[in-house]
PDB file of N, CA and C in Angstrom:
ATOM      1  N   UNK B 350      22.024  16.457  29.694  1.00 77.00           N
ATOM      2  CA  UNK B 350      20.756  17.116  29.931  1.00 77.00           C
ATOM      3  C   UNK B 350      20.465  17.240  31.426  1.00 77.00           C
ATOM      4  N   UNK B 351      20.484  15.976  31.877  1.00 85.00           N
ATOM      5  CA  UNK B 351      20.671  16.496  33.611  1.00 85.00           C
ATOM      6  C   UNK B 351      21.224  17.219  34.306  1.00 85.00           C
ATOM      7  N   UNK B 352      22.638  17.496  33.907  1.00 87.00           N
ATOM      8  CA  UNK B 352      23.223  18.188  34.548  1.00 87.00           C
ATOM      9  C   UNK B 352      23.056  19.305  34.488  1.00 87.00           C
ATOM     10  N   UNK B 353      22.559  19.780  33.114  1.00 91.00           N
ATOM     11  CA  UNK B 353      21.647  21.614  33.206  1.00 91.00           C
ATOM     12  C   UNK B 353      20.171  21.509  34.133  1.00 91.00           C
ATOM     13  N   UNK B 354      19.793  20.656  34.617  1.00 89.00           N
ATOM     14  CA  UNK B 354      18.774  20.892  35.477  1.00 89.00           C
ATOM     15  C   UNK B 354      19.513  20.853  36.849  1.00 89.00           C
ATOM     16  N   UNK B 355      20.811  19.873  37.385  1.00 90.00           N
ATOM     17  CA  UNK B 355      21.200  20.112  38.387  1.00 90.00           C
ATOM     18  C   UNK B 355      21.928  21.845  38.465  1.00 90.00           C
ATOM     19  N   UNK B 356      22.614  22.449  37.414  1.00 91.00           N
ATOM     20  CA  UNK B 356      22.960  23.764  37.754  1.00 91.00           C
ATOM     21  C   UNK B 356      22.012  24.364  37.643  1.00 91.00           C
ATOM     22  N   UNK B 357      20.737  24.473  36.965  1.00 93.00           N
ATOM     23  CA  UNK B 357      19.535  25.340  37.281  1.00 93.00           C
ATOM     24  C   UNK B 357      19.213  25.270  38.519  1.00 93.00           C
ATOM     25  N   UNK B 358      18.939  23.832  39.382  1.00 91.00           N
ATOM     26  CA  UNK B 358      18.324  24.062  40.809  1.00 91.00           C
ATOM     27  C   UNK B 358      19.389  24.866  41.793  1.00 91.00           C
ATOM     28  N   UNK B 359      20.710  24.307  41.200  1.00 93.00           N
ATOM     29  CA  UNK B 359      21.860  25.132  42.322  1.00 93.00           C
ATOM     30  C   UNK B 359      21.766  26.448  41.757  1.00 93.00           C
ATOM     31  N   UNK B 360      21.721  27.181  41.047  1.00 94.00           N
ATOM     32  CA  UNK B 360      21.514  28.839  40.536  1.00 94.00           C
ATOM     33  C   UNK B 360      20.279  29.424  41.461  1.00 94.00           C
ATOM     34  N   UNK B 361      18.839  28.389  41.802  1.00 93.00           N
ATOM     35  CA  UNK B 361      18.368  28.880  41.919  1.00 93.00           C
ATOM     36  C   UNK B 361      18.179  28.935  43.611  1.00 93.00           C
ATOM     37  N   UNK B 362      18.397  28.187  44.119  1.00 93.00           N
ATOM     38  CA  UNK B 362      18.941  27.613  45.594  1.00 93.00           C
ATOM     39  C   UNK B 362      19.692  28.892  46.060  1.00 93.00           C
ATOM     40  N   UNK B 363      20.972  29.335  45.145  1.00 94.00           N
ATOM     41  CA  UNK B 363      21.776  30.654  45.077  1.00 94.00           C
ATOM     42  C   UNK B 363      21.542  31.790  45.046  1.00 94.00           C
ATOM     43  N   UNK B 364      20.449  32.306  44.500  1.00 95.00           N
ATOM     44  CA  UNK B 364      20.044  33.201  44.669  1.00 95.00           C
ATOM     45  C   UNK B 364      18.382  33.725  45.472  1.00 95.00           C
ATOM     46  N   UNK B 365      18.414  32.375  46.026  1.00 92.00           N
ATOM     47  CA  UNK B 365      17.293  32.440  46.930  1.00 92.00           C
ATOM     48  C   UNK B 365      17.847  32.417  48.734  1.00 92.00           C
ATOM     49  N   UNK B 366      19.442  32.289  48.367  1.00 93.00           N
ATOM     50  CA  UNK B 366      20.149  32.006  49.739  1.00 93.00           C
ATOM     51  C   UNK B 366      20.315  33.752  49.623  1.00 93.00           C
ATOM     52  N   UNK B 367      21.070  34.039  48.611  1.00 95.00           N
ATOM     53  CA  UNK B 367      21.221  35.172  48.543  1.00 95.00           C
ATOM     54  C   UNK B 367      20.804  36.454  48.692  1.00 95.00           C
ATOM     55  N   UNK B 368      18.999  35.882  48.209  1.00 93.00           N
ATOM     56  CA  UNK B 368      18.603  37.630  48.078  1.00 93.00           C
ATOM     57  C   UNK B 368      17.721  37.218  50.281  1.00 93.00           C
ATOM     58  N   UNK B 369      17.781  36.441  50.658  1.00 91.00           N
ATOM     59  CA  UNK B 369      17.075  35.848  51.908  1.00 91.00           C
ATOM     60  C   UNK B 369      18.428  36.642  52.735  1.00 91.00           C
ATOM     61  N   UNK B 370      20.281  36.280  52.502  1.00 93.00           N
ATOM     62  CA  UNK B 370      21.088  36.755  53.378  1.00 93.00           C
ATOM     63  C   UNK B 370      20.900  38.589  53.097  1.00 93.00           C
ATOM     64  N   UNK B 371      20.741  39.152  52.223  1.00 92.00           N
ATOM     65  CA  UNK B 371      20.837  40.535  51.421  1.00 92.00           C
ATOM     66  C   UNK B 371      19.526  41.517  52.544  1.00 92.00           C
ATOM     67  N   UNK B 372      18.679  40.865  52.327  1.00 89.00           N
ATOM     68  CA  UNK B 372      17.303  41.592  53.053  1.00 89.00           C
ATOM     69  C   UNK B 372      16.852  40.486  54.470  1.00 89.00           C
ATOM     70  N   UNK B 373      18.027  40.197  55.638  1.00 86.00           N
ATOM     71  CA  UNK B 373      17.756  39.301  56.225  1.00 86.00           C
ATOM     72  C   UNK B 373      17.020  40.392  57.683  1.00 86.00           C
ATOM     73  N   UNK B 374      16.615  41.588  57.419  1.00 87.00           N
ATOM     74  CA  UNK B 374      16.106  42.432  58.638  1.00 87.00           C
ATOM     75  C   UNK B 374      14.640  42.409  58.138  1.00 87.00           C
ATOM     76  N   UNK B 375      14.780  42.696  56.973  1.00 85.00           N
ATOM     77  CA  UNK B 375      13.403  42.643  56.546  1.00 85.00           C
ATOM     78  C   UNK B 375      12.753  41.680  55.595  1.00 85.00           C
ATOM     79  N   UNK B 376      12.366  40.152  55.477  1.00 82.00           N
ATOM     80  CA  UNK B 376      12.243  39.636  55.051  1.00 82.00           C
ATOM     81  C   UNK B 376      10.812  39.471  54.475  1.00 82.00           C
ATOM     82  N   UNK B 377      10.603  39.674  52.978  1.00 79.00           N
ATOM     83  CA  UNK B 377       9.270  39.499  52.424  1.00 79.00           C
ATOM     84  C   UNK B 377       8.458  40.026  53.542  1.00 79.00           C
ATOM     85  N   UNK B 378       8.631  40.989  54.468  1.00 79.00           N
ATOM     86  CA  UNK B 378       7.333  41.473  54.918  1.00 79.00           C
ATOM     87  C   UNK B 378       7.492  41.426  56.663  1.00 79.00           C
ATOM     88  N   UNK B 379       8.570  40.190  56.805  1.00 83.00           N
ATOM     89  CA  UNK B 379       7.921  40.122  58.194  1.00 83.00           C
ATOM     90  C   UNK B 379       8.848  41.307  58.907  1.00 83.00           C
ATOM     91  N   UNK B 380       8.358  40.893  60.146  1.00 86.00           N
ATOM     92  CA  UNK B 380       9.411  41.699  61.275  1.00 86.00           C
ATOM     93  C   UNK B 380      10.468  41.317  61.539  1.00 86.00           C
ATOM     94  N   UNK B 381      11.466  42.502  62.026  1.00 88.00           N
ATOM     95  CA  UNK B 381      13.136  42.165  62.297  1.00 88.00           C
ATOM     96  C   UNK B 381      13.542  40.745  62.525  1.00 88.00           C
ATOM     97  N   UNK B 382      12.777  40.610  63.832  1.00 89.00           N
ATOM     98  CA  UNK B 382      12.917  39.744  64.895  1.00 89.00           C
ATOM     99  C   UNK B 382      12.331  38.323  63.812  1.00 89.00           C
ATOM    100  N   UNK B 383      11.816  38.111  63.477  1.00 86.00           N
ATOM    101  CA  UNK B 383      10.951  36.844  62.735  1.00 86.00           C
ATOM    102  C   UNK B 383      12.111  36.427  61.750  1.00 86.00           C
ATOM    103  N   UNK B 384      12.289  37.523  60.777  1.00 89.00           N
ATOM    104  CA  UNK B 384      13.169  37.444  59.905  1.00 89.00           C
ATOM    105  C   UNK B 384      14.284  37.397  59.685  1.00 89.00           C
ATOM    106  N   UNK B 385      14.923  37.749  61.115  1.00 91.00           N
ATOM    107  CA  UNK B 385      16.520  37.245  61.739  1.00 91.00           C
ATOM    108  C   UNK B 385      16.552  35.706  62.438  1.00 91.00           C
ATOM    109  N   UNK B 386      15.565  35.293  62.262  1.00 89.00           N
ATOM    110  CA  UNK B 386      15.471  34.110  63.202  1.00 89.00           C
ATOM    111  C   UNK B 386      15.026  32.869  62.040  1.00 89.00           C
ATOM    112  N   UNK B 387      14.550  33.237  60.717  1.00 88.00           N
ATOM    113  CA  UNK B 387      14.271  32.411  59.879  1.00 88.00           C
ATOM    114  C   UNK B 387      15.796  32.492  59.269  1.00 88.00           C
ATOM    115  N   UNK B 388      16.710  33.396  58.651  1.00 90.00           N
ATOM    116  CA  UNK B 388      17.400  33.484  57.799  1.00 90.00           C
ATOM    117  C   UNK B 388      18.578  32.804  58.693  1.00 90.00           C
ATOM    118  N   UNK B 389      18.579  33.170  59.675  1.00 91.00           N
ATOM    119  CA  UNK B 389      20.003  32.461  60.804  1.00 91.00           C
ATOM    120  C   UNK B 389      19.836  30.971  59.921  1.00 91.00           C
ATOM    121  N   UNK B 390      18.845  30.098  60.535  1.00 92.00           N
ATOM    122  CA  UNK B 390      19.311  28.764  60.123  1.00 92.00           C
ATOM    123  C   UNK B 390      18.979  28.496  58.475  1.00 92.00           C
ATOM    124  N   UNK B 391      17.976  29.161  57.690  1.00 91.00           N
ATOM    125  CA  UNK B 391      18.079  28.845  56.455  1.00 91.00           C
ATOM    126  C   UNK B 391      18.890  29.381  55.397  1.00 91.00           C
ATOM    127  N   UNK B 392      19.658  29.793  55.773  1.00 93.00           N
ATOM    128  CA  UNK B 392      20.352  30.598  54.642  1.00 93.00           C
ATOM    129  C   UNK B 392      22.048  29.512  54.695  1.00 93.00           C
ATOM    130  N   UNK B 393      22.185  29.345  56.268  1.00 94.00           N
ATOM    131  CA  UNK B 393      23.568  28.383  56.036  1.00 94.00           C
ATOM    132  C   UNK B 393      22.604  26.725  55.530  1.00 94.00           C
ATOM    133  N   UNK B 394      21.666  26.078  55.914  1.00 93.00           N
ATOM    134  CA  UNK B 394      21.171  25.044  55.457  1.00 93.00           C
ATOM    135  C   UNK B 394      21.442  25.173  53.767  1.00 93.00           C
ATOM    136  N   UNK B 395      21.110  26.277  53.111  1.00 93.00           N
ATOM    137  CA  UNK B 395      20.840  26.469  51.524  1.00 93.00           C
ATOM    138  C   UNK B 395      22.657  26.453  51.330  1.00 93.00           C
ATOM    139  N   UNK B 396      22.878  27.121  51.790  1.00 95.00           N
ATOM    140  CA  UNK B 396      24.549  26.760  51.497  1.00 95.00           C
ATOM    141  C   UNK B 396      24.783  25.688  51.438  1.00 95.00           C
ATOM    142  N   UNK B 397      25.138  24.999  52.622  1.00 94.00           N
ATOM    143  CA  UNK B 397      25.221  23.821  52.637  1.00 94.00           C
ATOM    144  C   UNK B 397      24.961  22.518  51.459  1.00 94.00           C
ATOM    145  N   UNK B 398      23.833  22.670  51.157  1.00 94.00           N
ATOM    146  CA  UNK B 398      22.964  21.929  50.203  1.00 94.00           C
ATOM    147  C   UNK B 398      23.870  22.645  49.059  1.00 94.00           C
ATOM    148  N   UNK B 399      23.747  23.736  48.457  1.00 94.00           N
ATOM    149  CA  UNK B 399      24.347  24.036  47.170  1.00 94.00           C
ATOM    150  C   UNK B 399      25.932  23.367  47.066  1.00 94.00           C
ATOM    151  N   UNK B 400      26.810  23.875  48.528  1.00 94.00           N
ATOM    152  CA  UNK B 400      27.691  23.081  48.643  1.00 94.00           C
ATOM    153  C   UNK B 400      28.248  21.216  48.471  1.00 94.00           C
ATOM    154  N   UNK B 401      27.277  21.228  49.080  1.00 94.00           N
ATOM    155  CA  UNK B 401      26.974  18.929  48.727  1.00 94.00           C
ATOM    156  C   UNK B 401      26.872  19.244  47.618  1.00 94.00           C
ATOM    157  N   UNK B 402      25.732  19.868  47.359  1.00 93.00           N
ATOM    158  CA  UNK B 402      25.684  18.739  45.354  1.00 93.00           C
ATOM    159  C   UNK B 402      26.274  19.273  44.451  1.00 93.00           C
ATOM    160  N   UNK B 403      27.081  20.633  44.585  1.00 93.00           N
ATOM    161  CA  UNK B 403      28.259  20.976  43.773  1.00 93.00           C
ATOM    162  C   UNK B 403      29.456  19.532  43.760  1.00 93.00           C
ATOM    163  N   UNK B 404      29.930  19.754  45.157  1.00 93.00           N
ATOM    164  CA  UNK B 404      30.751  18.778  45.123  1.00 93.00           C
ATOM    165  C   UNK B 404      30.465  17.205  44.909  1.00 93.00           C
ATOM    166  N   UNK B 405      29.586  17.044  45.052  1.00 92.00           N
ATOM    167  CA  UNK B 405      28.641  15.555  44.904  1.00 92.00           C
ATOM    168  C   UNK B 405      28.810  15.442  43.497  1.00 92.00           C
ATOM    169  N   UNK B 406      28.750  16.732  42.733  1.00 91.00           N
ATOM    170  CA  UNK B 406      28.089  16.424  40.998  1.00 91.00           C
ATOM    171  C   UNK B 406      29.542  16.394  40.865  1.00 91.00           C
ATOM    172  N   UNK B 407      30.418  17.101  40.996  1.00 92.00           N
ATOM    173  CA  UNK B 407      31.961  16.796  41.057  1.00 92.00           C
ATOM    174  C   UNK B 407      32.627  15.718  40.864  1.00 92.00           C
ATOM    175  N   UNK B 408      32.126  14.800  42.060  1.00 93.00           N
ATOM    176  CA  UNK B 408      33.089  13.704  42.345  1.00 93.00           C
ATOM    177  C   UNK B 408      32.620  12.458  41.698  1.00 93.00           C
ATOM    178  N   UNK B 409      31.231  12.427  42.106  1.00 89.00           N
ATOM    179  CA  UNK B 409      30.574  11.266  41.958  1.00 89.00           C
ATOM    180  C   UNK B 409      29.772  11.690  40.758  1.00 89.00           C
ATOM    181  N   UNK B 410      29.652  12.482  40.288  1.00 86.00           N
ATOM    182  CA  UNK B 410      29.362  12.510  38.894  1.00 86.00           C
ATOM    183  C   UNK B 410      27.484  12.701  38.591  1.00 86.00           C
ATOM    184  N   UNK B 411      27.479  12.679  37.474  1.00 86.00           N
ATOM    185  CA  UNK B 411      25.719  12.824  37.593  1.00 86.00           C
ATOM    186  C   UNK B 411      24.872  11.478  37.143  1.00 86.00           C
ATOM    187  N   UNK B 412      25.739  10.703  37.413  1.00 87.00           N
ATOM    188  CA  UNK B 412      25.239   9.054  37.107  1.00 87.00           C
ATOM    189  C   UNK B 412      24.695   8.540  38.226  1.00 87.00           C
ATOM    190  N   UNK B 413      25.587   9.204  39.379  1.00 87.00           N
ATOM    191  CA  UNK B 413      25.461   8.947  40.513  1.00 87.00           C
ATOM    192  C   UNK B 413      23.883   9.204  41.661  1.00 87.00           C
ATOM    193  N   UNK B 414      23.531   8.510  42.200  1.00 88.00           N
ATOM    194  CA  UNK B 414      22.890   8.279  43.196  1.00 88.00           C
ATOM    195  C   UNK B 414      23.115   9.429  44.074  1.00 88.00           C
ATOM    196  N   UNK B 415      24.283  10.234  44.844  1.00 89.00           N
ATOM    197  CA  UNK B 415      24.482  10.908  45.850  1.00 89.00           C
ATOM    198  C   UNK B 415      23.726  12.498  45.990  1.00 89.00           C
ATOM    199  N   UNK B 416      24.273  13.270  44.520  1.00 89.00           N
ATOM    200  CA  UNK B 416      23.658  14.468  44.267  1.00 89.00           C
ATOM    201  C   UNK B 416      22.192  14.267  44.692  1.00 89.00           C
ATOM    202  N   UNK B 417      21.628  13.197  44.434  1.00 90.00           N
ATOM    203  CA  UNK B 417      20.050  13.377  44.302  1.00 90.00           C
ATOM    204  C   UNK B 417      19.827  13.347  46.189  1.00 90.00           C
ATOM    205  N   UNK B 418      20.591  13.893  47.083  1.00 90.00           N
ATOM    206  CA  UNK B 418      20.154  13.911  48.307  1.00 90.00           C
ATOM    207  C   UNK B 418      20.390  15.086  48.360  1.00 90.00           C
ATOM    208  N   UNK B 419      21.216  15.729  47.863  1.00 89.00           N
ATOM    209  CA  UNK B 419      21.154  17.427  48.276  1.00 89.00           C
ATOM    210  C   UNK B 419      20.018  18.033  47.079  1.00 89.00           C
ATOM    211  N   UNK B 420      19.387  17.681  46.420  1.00 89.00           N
ATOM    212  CA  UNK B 420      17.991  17.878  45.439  1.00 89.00           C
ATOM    213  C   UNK B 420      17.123  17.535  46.763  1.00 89.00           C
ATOM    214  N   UNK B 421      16.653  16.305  47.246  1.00 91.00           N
ATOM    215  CA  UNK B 421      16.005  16.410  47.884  1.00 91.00           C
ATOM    216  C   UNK B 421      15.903  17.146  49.127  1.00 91.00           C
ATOM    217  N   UNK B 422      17.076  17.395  49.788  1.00 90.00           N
ATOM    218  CA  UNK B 422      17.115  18.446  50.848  1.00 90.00           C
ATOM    219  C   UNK B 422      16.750  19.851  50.801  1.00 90.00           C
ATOM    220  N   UNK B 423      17.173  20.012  49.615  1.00 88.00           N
ATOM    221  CA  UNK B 423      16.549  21.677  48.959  1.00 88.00           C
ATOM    222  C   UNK B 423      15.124  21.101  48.961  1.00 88.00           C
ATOM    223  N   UNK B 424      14.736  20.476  48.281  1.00 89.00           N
ATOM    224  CA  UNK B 424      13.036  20.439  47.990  1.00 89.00           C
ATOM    225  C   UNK B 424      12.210  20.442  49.370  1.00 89.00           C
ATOM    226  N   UNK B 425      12.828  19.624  50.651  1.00 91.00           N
ATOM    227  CA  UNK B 425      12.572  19.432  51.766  1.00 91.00           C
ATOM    228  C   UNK B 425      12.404  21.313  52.106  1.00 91.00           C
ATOM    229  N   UNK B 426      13.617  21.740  51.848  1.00 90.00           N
ATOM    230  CA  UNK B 426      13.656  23.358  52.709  1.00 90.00           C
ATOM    231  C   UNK B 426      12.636  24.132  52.332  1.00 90.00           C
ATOM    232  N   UNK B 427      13.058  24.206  50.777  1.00 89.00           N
ATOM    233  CA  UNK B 427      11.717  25.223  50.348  1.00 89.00           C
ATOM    234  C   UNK B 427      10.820  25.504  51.106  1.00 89.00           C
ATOM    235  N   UNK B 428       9.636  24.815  50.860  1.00 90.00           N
ATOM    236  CA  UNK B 428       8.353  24.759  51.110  1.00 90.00           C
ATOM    237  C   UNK B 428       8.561  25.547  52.549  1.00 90.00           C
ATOM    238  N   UNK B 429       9.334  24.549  53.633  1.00 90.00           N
ATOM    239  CA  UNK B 429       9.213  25.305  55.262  1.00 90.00           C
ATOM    240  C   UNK B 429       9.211  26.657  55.124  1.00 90.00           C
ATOM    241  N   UNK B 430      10.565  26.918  54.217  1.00 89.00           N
ATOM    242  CA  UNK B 430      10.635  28.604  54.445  1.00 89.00           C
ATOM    243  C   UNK B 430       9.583  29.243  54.075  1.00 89.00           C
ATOM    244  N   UNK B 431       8.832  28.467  52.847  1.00 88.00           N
ATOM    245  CA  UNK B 431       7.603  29.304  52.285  1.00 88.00           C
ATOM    246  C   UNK B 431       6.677  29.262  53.743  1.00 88.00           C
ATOM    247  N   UNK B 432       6.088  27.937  53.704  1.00 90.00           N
ATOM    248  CA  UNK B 432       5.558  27.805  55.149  1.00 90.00           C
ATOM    249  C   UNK B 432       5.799  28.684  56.159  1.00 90.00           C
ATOM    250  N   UNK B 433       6.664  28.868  56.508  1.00 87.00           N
ATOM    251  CA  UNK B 433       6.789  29.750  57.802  1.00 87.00           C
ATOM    252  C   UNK B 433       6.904  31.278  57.512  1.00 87.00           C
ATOM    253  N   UNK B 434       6.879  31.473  56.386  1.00 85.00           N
ATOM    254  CA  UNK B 434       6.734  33.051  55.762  1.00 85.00           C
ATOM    255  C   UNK B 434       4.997  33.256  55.827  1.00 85.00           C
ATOM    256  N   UNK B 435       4.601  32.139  55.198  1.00 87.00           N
ATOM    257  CA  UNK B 435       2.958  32.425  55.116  1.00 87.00           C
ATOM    258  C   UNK B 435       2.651  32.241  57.068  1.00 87.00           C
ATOM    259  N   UNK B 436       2.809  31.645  57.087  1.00 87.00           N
ATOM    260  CA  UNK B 436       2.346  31.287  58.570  1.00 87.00           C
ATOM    261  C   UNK B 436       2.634  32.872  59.865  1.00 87.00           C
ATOM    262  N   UNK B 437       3.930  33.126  59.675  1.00 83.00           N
ATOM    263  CA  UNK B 437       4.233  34.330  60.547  1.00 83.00           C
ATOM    264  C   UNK B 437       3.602  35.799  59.617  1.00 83.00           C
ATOM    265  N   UNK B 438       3.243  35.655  58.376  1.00 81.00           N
ATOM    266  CA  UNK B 438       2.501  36.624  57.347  1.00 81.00           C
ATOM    267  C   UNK B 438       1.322  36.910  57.776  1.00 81.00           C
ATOM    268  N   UNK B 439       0.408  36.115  57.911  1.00 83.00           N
ATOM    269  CA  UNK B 439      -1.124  35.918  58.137  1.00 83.00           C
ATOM    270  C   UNK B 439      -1.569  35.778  59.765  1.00 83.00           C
ATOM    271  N   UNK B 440      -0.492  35.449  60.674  1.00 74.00           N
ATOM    272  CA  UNK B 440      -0.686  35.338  62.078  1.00 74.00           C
ATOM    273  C   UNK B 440      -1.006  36.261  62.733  1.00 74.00           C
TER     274      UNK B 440
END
């Protein structure tokens, strides 16, 4: 049962890296410049993270302690990106 919630968060991590690299000129609204400068570092961070806890759920399994740091690193990212979308949105 866990482990369909760990491939749900990585699916969704995936296609939030994805559709962010796809429309990285124009992002949800903002300008070029804003939106080339958010996606530069969040889009390899979201990799990254999907990358760890793929291989994390891999090795060390889903019993394991490790995966649950690339869960929390995604949960950590989110929000900023939301954050800094609302923030450069409304400024």
């Amino acid at each position: 049962m866990i482990l369909i919630l760990y491939v749900m968060f990585l699916l969704v991590l995936g296609f939030m890296a994805a559709y962010m690299w796809l429309n990285r000129n124009h992002l949800l609204g903002l300008n070029a410049h804003d939106s080339r400068r958010l996606t530069s570092w969040s889009v390899p961070v979201l990799v990254v993270d999907i990358l760890f806890t793929a291989l994390a759920l891999m090795f060390a399994g889903v019993d394991s302690f490790i995966p649950m740091f690339g869960l929390m690193l995604g949960v950590l990212v989110l929000p900023l990106i939301g954050f800094i979308v609302v923030q450069r949105t409304f400024d």
